[in-house]
Coordinates of C-alpha atoms in Angstrom, one line a residue:
X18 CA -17.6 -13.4 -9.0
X19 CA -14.2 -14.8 -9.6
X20 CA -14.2 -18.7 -8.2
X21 CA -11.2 -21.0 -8.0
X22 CA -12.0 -24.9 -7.6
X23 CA -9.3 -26.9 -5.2
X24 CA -8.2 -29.9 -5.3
X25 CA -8.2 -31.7 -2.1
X26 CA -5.8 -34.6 -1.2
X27 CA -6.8 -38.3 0.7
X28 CA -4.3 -40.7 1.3
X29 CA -4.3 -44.1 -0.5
X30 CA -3.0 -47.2 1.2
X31 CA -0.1 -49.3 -0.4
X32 CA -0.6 -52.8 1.3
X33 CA 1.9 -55.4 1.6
X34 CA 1.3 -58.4 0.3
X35 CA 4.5 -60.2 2.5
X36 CA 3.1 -61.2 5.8
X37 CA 2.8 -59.7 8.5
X38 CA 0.2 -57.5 6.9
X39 CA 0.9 -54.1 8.1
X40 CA -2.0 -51.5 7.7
X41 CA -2.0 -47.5 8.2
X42 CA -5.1 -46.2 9.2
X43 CA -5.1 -42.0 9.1
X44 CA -9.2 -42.1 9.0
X45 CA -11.0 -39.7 7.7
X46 CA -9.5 -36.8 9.9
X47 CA -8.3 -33.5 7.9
X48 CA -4.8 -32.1 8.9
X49 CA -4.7 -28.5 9.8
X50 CA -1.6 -26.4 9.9
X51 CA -0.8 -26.2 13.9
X52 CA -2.4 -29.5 14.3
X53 CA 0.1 -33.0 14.4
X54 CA -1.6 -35.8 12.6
X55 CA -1.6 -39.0 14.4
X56 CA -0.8 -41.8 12.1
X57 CA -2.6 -45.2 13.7
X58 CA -0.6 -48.3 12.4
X59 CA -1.7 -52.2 13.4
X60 CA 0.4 -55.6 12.6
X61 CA -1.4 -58.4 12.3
X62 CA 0.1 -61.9 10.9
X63 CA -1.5 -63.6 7.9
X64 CA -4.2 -64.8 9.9
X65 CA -5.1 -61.5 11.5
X66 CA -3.9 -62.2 14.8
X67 CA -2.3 -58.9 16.5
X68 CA 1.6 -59.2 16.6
X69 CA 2.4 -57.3 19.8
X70 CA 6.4 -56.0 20.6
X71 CA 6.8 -55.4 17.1
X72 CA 9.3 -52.9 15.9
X73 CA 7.7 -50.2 13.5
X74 CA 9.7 -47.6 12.2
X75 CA 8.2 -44.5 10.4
X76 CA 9.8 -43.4 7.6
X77 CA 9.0 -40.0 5.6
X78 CA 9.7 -38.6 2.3
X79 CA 12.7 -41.1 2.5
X80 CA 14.0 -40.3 6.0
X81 CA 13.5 -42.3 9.0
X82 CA 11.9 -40.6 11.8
X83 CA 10.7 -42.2 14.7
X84 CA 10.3 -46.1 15.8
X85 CA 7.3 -47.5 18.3
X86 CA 6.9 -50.3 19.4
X87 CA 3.4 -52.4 19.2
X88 CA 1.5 -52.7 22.3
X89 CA -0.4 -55.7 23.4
X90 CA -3.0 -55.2 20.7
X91 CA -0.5 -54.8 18.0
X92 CA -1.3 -51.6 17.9
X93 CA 1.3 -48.3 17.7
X94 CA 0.7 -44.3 16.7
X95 CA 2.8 -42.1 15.4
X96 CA 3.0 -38.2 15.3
X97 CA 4.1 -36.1 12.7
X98 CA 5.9 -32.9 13.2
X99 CA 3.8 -31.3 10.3
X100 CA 0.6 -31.7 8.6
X101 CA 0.5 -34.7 6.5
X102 CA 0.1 -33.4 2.5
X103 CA 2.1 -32.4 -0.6
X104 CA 5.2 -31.2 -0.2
X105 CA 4.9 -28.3 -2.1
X106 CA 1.6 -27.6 0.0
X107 CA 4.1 -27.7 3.5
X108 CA 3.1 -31.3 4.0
X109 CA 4.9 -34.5 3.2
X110 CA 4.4 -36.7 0.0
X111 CA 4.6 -40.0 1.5
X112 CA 4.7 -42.0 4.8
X113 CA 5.9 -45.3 5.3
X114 CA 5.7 -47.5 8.2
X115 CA 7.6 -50.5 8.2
X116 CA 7.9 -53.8 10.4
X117 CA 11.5 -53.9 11.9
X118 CA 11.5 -56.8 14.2
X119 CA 14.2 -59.1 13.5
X120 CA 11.8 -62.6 13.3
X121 CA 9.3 -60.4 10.8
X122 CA 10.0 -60.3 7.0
X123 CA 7.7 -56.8 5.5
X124 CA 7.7 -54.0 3.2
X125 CA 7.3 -50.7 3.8
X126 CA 3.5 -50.1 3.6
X127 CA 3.1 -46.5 2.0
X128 CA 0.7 -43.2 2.3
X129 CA 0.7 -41.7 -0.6
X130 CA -0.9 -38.5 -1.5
X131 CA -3.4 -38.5 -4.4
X132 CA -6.0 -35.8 -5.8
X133 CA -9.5 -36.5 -4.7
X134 CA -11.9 -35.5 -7.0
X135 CA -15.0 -35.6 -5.0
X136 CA -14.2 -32.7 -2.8
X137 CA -13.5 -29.0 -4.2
X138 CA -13.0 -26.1 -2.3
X139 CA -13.8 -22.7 -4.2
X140 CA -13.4 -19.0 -3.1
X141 CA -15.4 -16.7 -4.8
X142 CA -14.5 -13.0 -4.5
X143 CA -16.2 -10.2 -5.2
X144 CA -15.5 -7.8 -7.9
X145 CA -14.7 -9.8 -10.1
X146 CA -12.0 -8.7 -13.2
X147 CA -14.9 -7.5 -15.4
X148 CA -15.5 -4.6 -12.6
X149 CA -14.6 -1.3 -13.5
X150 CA -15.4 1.3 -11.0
X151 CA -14.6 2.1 -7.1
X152 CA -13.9 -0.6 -4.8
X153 CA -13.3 0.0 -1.3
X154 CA -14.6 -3.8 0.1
X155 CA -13.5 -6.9 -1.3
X156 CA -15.3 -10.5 -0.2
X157 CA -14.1 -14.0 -0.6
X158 CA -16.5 -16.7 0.5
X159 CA -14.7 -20.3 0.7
X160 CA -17.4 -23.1 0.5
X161 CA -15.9 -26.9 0.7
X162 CA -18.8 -28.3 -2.0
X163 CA -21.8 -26.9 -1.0
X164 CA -20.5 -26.5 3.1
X165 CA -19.5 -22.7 4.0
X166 CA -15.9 -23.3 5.6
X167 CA -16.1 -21.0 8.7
X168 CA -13.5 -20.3 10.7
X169 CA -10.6 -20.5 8.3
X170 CA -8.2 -17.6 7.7
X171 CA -7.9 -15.8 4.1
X172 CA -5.2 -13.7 3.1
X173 CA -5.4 -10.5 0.3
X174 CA -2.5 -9.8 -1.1
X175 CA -2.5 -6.6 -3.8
X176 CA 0.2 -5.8 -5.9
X177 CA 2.4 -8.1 -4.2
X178 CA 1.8 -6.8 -0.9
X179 CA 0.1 -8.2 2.5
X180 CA -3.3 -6.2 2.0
X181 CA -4.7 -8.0 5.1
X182 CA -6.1 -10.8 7.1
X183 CA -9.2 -12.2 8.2
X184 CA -11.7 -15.0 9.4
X185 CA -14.4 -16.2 7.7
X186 CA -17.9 -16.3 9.3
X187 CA -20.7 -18.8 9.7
X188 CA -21.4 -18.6 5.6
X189 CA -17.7 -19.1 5.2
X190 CA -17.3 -15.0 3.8
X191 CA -14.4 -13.0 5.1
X192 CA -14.6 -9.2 3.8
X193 CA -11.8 -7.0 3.7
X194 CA -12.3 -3.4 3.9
X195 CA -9.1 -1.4 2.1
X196 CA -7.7 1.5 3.8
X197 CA -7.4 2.8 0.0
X198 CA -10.0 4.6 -1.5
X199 CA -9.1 2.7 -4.6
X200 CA -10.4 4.0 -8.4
X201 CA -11.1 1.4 -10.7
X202 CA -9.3 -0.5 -8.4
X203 CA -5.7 -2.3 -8.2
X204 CA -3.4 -4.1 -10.8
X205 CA -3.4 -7.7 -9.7
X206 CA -5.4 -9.0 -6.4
X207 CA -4.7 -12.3 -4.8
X208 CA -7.3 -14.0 -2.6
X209 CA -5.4 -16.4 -0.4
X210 CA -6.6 -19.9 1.6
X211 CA -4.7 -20.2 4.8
X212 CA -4.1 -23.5 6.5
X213 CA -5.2 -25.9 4.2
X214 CA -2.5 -27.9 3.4
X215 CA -4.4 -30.7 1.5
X216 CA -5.7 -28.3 -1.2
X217 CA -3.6 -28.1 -4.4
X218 CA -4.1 -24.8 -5.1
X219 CA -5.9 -22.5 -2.4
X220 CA -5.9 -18.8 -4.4
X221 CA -7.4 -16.9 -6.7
X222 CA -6.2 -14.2 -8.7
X223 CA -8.1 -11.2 -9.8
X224 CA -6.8 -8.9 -12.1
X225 CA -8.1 -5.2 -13.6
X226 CA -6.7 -3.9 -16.1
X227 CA -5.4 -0.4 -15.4
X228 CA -6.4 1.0 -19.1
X229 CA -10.0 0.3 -18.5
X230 CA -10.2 1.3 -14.8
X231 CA -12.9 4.2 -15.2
X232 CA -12.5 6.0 -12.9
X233 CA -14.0 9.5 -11.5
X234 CA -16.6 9.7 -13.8
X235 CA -14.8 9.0 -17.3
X236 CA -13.4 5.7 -18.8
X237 CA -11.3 8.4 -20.4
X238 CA -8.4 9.2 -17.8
X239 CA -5.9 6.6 -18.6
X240 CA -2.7 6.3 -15.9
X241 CA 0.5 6.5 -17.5
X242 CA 2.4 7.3 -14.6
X243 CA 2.3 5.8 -10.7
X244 CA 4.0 5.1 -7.5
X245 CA 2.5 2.3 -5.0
X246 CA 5.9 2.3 -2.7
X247 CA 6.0 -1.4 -2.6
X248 CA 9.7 -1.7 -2.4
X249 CA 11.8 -1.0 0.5
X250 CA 13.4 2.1 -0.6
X251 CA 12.4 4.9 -2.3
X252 CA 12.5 4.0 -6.4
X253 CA 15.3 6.1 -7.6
X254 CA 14.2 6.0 -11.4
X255 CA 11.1 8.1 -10.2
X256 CA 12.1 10.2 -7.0
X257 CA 15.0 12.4 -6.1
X258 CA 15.3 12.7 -2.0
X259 CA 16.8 16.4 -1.4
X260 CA 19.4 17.9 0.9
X261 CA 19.0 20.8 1.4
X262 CA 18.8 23.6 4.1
X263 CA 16.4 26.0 2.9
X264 CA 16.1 29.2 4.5
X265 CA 12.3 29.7 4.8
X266 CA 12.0 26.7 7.0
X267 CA 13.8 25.4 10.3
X268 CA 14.7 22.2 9.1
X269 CA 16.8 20.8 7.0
X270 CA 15.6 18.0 4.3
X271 CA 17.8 15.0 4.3
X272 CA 17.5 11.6 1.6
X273 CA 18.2 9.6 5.1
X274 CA 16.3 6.7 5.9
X275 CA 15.4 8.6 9.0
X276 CA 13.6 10.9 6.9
X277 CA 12.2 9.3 3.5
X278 CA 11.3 5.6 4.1
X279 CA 9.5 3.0 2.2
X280 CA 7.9 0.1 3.8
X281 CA 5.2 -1.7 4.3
X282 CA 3.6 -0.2 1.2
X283 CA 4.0 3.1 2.1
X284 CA 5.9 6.4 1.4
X285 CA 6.8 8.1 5.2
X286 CA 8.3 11.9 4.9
X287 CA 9.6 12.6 8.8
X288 CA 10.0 15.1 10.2
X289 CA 12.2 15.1 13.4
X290 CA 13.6 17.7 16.5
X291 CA 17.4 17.0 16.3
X292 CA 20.2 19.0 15.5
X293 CA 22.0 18.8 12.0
X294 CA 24.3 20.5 9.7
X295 CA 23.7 21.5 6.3
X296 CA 25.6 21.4 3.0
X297 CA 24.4 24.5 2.1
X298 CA 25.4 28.0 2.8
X299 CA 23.5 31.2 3.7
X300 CA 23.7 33.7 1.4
X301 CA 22.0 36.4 3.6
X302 CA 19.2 36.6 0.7
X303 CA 16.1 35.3 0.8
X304 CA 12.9 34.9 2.7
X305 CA 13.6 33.4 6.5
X306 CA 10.7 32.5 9.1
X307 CA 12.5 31.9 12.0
X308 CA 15.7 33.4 13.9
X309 CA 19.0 33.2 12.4
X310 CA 20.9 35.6 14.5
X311 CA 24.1 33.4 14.8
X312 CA 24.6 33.3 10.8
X313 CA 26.5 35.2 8.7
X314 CA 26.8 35.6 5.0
X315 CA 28.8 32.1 3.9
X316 CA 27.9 30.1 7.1
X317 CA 26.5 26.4 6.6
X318 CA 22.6 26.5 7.4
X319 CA 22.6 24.4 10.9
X320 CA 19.3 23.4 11.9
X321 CA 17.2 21.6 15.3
X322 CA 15.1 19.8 13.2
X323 CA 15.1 17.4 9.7
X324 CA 12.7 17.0 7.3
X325 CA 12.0 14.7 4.1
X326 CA 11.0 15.9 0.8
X327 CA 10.7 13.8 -2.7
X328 CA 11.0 15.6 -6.2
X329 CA 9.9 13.6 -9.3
X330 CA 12.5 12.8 -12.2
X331 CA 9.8 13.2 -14.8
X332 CA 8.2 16.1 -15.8
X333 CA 4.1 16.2 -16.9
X334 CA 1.7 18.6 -18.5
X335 CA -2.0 18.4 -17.9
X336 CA -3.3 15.6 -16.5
X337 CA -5.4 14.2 -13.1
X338 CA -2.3 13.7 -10.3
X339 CA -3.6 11.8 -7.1
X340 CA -2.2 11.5 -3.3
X341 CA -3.7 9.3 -0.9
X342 CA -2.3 9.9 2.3
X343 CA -2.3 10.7 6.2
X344 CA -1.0 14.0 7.0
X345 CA 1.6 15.0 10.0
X346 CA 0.0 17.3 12.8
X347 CA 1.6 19.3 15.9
X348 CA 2.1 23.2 15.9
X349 CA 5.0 24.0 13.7
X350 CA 4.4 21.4 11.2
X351 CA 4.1 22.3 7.2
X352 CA 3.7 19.8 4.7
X353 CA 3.0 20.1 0.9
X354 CA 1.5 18.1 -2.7
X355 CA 2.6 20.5 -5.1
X356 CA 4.5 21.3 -8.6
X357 CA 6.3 23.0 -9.9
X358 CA 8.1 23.8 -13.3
X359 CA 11.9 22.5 -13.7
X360 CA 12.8 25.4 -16.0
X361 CA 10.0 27.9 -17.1
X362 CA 10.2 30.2 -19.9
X363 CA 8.6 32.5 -17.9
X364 CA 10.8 33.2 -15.0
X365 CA 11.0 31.7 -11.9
X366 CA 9.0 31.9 -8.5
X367 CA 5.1 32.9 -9.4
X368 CA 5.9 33.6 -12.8
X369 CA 7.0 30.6 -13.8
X370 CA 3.5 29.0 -11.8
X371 CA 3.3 26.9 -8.5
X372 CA 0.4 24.4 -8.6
X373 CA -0.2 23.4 -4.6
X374 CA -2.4 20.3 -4.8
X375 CA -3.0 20.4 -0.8
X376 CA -0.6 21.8 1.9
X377 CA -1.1 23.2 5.1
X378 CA 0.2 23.9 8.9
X379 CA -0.5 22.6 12.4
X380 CA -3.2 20.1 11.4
X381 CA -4.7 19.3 14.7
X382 CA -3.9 22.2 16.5
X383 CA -6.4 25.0 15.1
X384 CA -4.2 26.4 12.2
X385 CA -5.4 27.7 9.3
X386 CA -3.5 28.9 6.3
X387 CA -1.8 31.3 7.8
X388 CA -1.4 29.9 11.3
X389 CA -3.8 31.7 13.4
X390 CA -6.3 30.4 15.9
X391 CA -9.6 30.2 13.6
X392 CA -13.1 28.8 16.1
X393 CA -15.0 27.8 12.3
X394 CA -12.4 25.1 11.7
X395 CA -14.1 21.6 13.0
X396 CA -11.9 19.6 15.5
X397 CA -9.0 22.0 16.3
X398 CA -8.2 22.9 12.4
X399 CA -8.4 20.2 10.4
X400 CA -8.2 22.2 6.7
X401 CA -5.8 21.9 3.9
X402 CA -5.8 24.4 1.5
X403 CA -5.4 24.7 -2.4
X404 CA -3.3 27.1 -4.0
X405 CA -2.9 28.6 -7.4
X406 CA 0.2 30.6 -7.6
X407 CA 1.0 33.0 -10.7
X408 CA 2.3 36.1 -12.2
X409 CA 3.8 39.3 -10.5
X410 CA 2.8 40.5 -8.0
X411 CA 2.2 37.2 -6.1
X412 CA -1.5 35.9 -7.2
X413 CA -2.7 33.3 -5.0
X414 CA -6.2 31.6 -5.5
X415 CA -6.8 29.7 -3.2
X416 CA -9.0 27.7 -1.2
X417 CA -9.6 25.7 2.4
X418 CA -11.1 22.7 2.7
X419 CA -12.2 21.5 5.9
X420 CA -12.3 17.7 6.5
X421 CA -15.2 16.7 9.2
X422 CA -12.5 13.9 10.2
X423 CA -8.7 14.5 11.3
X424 CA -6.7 14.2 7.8
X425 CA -4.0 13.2 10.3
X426 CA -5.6 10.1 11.5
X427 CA -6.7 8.6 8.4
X428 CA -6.1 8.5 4.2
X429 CA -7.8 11.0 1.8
X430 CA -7.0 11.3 -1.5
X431 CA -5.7 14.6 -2.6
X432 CA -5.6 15.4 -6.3
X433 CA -6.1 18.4 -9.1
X434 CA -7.1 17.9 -12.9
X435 CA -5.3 20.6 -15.3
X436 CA -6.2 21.2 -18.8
X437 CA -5.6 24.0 -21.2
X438 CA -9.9 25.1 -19.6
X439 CA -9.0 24.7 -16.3
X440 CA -7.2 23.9 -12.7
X441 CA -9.4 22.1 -10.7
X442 CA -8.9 20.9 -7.3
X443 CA -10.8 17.2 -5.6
X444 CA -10.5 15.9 -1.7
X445 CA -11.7 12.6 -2.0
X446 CA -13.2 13.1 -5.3
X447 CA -15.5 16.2 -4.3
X448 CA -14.5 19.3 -6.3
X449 CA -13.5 22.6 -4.1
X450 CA -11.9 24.8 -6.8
X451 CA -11.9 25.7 -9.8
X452 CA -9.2 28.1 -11.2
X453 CA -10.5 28.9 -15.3
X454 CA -8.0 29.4 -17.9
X455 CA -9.2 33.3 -18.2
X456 CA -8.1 34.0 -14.8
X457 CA -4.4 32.6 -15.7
X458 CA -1.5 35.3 -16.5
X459 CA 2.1 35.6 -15.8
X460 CA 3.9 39.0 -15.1
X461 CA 7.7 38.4 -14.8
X462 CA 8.1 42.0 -13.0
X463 CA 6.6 45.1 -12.6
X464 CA 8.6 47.0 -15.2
X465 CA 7.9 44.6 -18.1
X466 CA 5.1 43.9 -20.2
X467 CA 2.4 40.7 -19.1
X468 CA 3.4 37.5 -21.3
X469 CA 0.8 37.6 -24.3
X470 CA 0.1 33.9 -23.8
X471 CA -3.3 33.6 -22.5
X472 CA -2.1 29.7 -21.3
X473 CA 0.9 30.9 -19.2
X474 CA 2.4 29.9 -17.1
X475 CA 0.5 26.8 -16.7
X476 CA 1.7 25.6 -20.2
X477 CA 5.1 23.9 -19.2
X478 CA 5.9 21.0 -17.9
X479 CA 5.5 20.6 -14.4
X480 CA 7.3 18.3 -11.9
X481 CA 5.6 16.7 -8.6
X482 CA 7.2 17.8 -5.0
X483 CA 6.1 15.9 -1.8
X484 CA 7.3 17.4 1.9
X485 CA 6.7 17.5 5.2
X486 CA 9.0 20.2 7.0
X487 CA 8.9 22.3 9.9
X488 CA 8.2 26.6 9.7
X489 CA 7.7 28.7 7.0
X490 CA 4.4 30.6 7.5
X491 CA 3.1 27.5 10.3
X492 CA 5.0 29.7 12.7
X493 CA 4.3 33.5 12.1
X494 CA 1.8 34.0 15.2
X495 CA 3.8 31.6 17.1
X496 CA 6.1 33.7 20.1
X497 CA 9.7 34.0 18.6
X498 CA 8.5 31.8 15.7
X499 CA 9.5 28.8 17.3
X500 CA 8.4 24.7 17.8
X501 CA 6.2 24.3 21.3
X502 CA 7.5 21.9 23.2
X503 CA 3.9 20.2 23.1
X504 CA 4.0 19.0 19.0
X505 CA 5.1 15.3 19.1
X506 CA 8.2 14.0 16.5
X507 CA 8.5 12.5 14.9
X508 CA 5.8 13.7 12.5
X509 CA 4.8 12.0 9.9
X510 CA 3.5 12.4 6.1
X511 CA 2.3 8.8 5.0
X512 CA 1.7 8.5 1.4
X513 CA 0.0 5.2 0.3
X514 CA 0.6 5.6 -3.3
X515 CA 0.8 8.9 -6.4
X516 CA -1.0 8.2 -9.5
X517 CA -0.8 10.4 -13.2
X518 CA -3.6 10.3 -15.8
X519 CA -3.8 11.4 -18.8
X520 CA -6.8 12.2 -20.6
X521 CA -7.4 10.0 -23.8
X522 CA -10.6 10.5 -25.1
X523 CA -11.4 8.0 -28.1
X524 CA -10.4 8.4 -31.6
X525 CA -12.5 10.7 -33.5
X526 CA -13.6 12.9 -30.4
X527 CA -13.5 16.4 -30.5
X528 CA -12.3 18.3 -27.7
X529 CA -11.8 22.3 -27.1
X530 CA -8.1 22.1 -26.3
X531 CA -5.4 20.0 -25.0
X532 CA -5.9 17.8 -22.2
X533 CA -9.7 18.6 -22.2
X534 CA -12.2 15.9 -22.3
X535 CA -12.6 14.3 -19.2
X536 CA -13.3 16.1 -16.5
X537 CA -14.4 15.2 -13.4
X538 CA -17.7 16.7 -12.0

């Protein structure tokens, strides 16, 4: 449990000592935001005899603000336009009242704001900064003493960020389930009080430690590389956003805003049905799913649809690499978690290796990996596949994996773990493949020798590629290879976060090979 005490704030009255006495009552009552607080004031003379058509003016933190005059009694109440409180809690640091009339000597007679000791308000959330393994629900109980506080509202905030909001219940415990399946779980948590405006402090911060997160099984995976998206535009020291046209799609990826956006804690890759232009020419080479009878060699590429893709500046070997995301749907649509090597030794295309973390096609609408109608795919073809790709020929191991839920519709997290053993591929942290290091090989062509390397190619450094576009092989069965009118833009690919691991066993371990040591089950 992580527990916070609060200090609560009473007023203390500052009496006069020139008659008339004036006295400010505020009782016990307990401004709330959203709730005006009624300050009661009476006049009496020296003798306590009610001074009726007095003039009382109200004066806070220094300003006047509003004048009443006592009824028959003596008697006059004012309202304030925000809680009463510490300023620096959105209330006011002191109230005066003061006697006006022209035949009546006073002083101001002061509210001041003071700690109270006696009451503390504590939120205890649960886990605590000494947890160290999957969280997926958080709980705050707020308790004024020993009395639950039900009803209130209580913010989490993670990383920064508006995680959500929530009442608490009859034992005053609000519980806040996270959209991210979270792995030892987030850098800083922050457990928020709203509407309390006497408190002097009304959070509590929770914070685990990224180094000792253990997560998946091992306290060996350390991250040394992330991406939460809590800015508002994508972080250039980490991403590159392409332009580019490429042939095998029909769409064109764009860095616009239309396209790549970051908000509300999230990475969004769009694709959309419009018509654009590219910078780039066709060459007449190359693979090409889709018509281009109107092109000719040296023509710019001019799509009907955009796309968004991300490339990472930096470069990794070995290693766990995580996606949690949604994924977009519609007939037509293609999107991709893969990598890729910048410059291989090996060549380029397979022999140079392709590492695809999870892609597929026309989630939603009964695709499977190569876009055909498949009745053993649950809920209209909900699979993503996992691919392998090496040497010459084209070798592709591969897998599908078929989610009971629409990946669409909700996050999974996506992610591989590569060593010098293996290439191993997780959906939400269940293993579907395994590719061993004695299937591995690279063949730059088919009139030169294998490379000798029993580790190639998947013993460079690798950079991360995130896109959702529309075509390549999402369209082969599809009449004339085109978009249906029926898929919906735009299409979206919402990425909550991308983490990178490295495996660091402790000192004095021995391990087979680089990067080995902590592999998930």
């Amino acid at each position: 449990m992580a527990t916070f005490l609060a200090r609560a704030y009473v007023p203390t009255i500052d009496m006069a000592g020139i008659e008339p006495v004036v006295t400010v009552d505020v009782g016990d009552r307990r401004p709330t935001v959203g709730h005006p607080t009624g300050i009661a004031v009476a006049v009496t003379d020296v003798d306590g005899i009610p001074l009726p058509g007095a003039r009382l003016e109200l004066v806070v933190d220094g300003e006047l603000r509003d004048i009443a005059i006592a009824d028959g009694d003596g008697r006059a109440t004012f309202t304030l336009d925000r809680p009463t409180g510490p300023a620096n809690e959105g209330g006011y640091d002191s109230i005066q009242v003061q006697v006006a009339t022209t035949d009546v000597v006073s002083r101001p007679t002061g509210v001041f704001w003071q700690p109270d000791e006696s009451r503390r308000i504590t939120i205890s959330v649960s886990p605590d900064s000494s947890h160290s393994g999957k969280v997926r629900t958080i709980t705050a109980q707020v308790v004024d003493g020993n009395t639950p506080m039900a009803g209130r509202t209580v913010e989490l905030h993670i990383d920064g960020t508006l995680a959500g909001r929530a009442p608490t219940d009859d034992d005053g415990t609000a519980t806040f389930t996270l959209r991210k399946q979270v792995h030892g779980p987030f850098d800083l948590a922050k457990v928020v009080l709203v509407g309390d405006r006497s408190v002097a402090s009304n959070e509590v911060l929770i914070s685990w430690p990224l180094s000792t997160r253990g997560v998946h099984g091992s306290n060996d995976w350390e991250i040394v590389w992330r991406d939460e998206f809590g800015g508002t535009s994508l972080d250039a020291s980490k991403w590159r956003a392409i332009n580019n046209c490429p042939p095998v799609y029909l769409a064109c990826d764009t860095d616009r805003p239309e396209n790549v956006e970051v908000s509300d804690g999230l990475l969004r890759l769009r694709s959309l049905r419009e018509p654009y232009a590219g910078t780039n020419k066709w060459t007449g080479s190359g693979s090409q799913f889709g018509p281009l009878t109107s092109f000719t060699e040296g023509d710019f590429l001019q799509r009907d649809f955009t796309a968004g893709r991300v490339d990472s500046t930096r470069d990794f070997t070995y290693g766990r690499y995580e996606l949690l995301g949604k994924l977009p749907q519609g007939h037509g649509t293609f999107f991709a978690f893969w990598m890729r090597p910048r410059n291989s030794e090996y060549g380029n295309d397979a022999a140079g290796g392709e590492i695809d973390i999870a892609e597929g096609a026309n989630i939603g609408r009964g695709g499977n990996r190569r876009g055909q109608i498949d009745a053993q795919l649950p809920g209209d073809g909900w699979g993503v596949h996992h691919v392998v790709h090496m040497g010459y020929p084209f070798t592709n191991p591969f897998t599908l994996t078929n989610l009971p839920v629409n990946p669409a519709e909700s996050f999974h997290l996506y992610a591989v773990e590569w060593d010098t053993a293996s290439i191993r591929f997780y959906v939400d942290d269940e293993r579907v493949l395994t590719v061993p290091q004695s299937d591995w090989f690279s063949h730059p062509r088919d009139d030169e020798e294998p490379v000798e390397n029993p580790y190639a190619p998947f013993d460079q450094p690798f950079f991360i590629v995130i896109n959702n576009t529309i075509g390549n092989w999402a369209l082969e069965t599809w009449p004339g290879n085109q978009v249906p009118d029926t898929t919906v833009f735009p299409a979206e690919f919402v990425v909550d976060y991308i983490r990178v691991y490295e495996c660091r066993p402790p000192a004095g371990t021995s391990v087979p090979g680089p990067g080995q040591g902590c592999e998930t089950p």
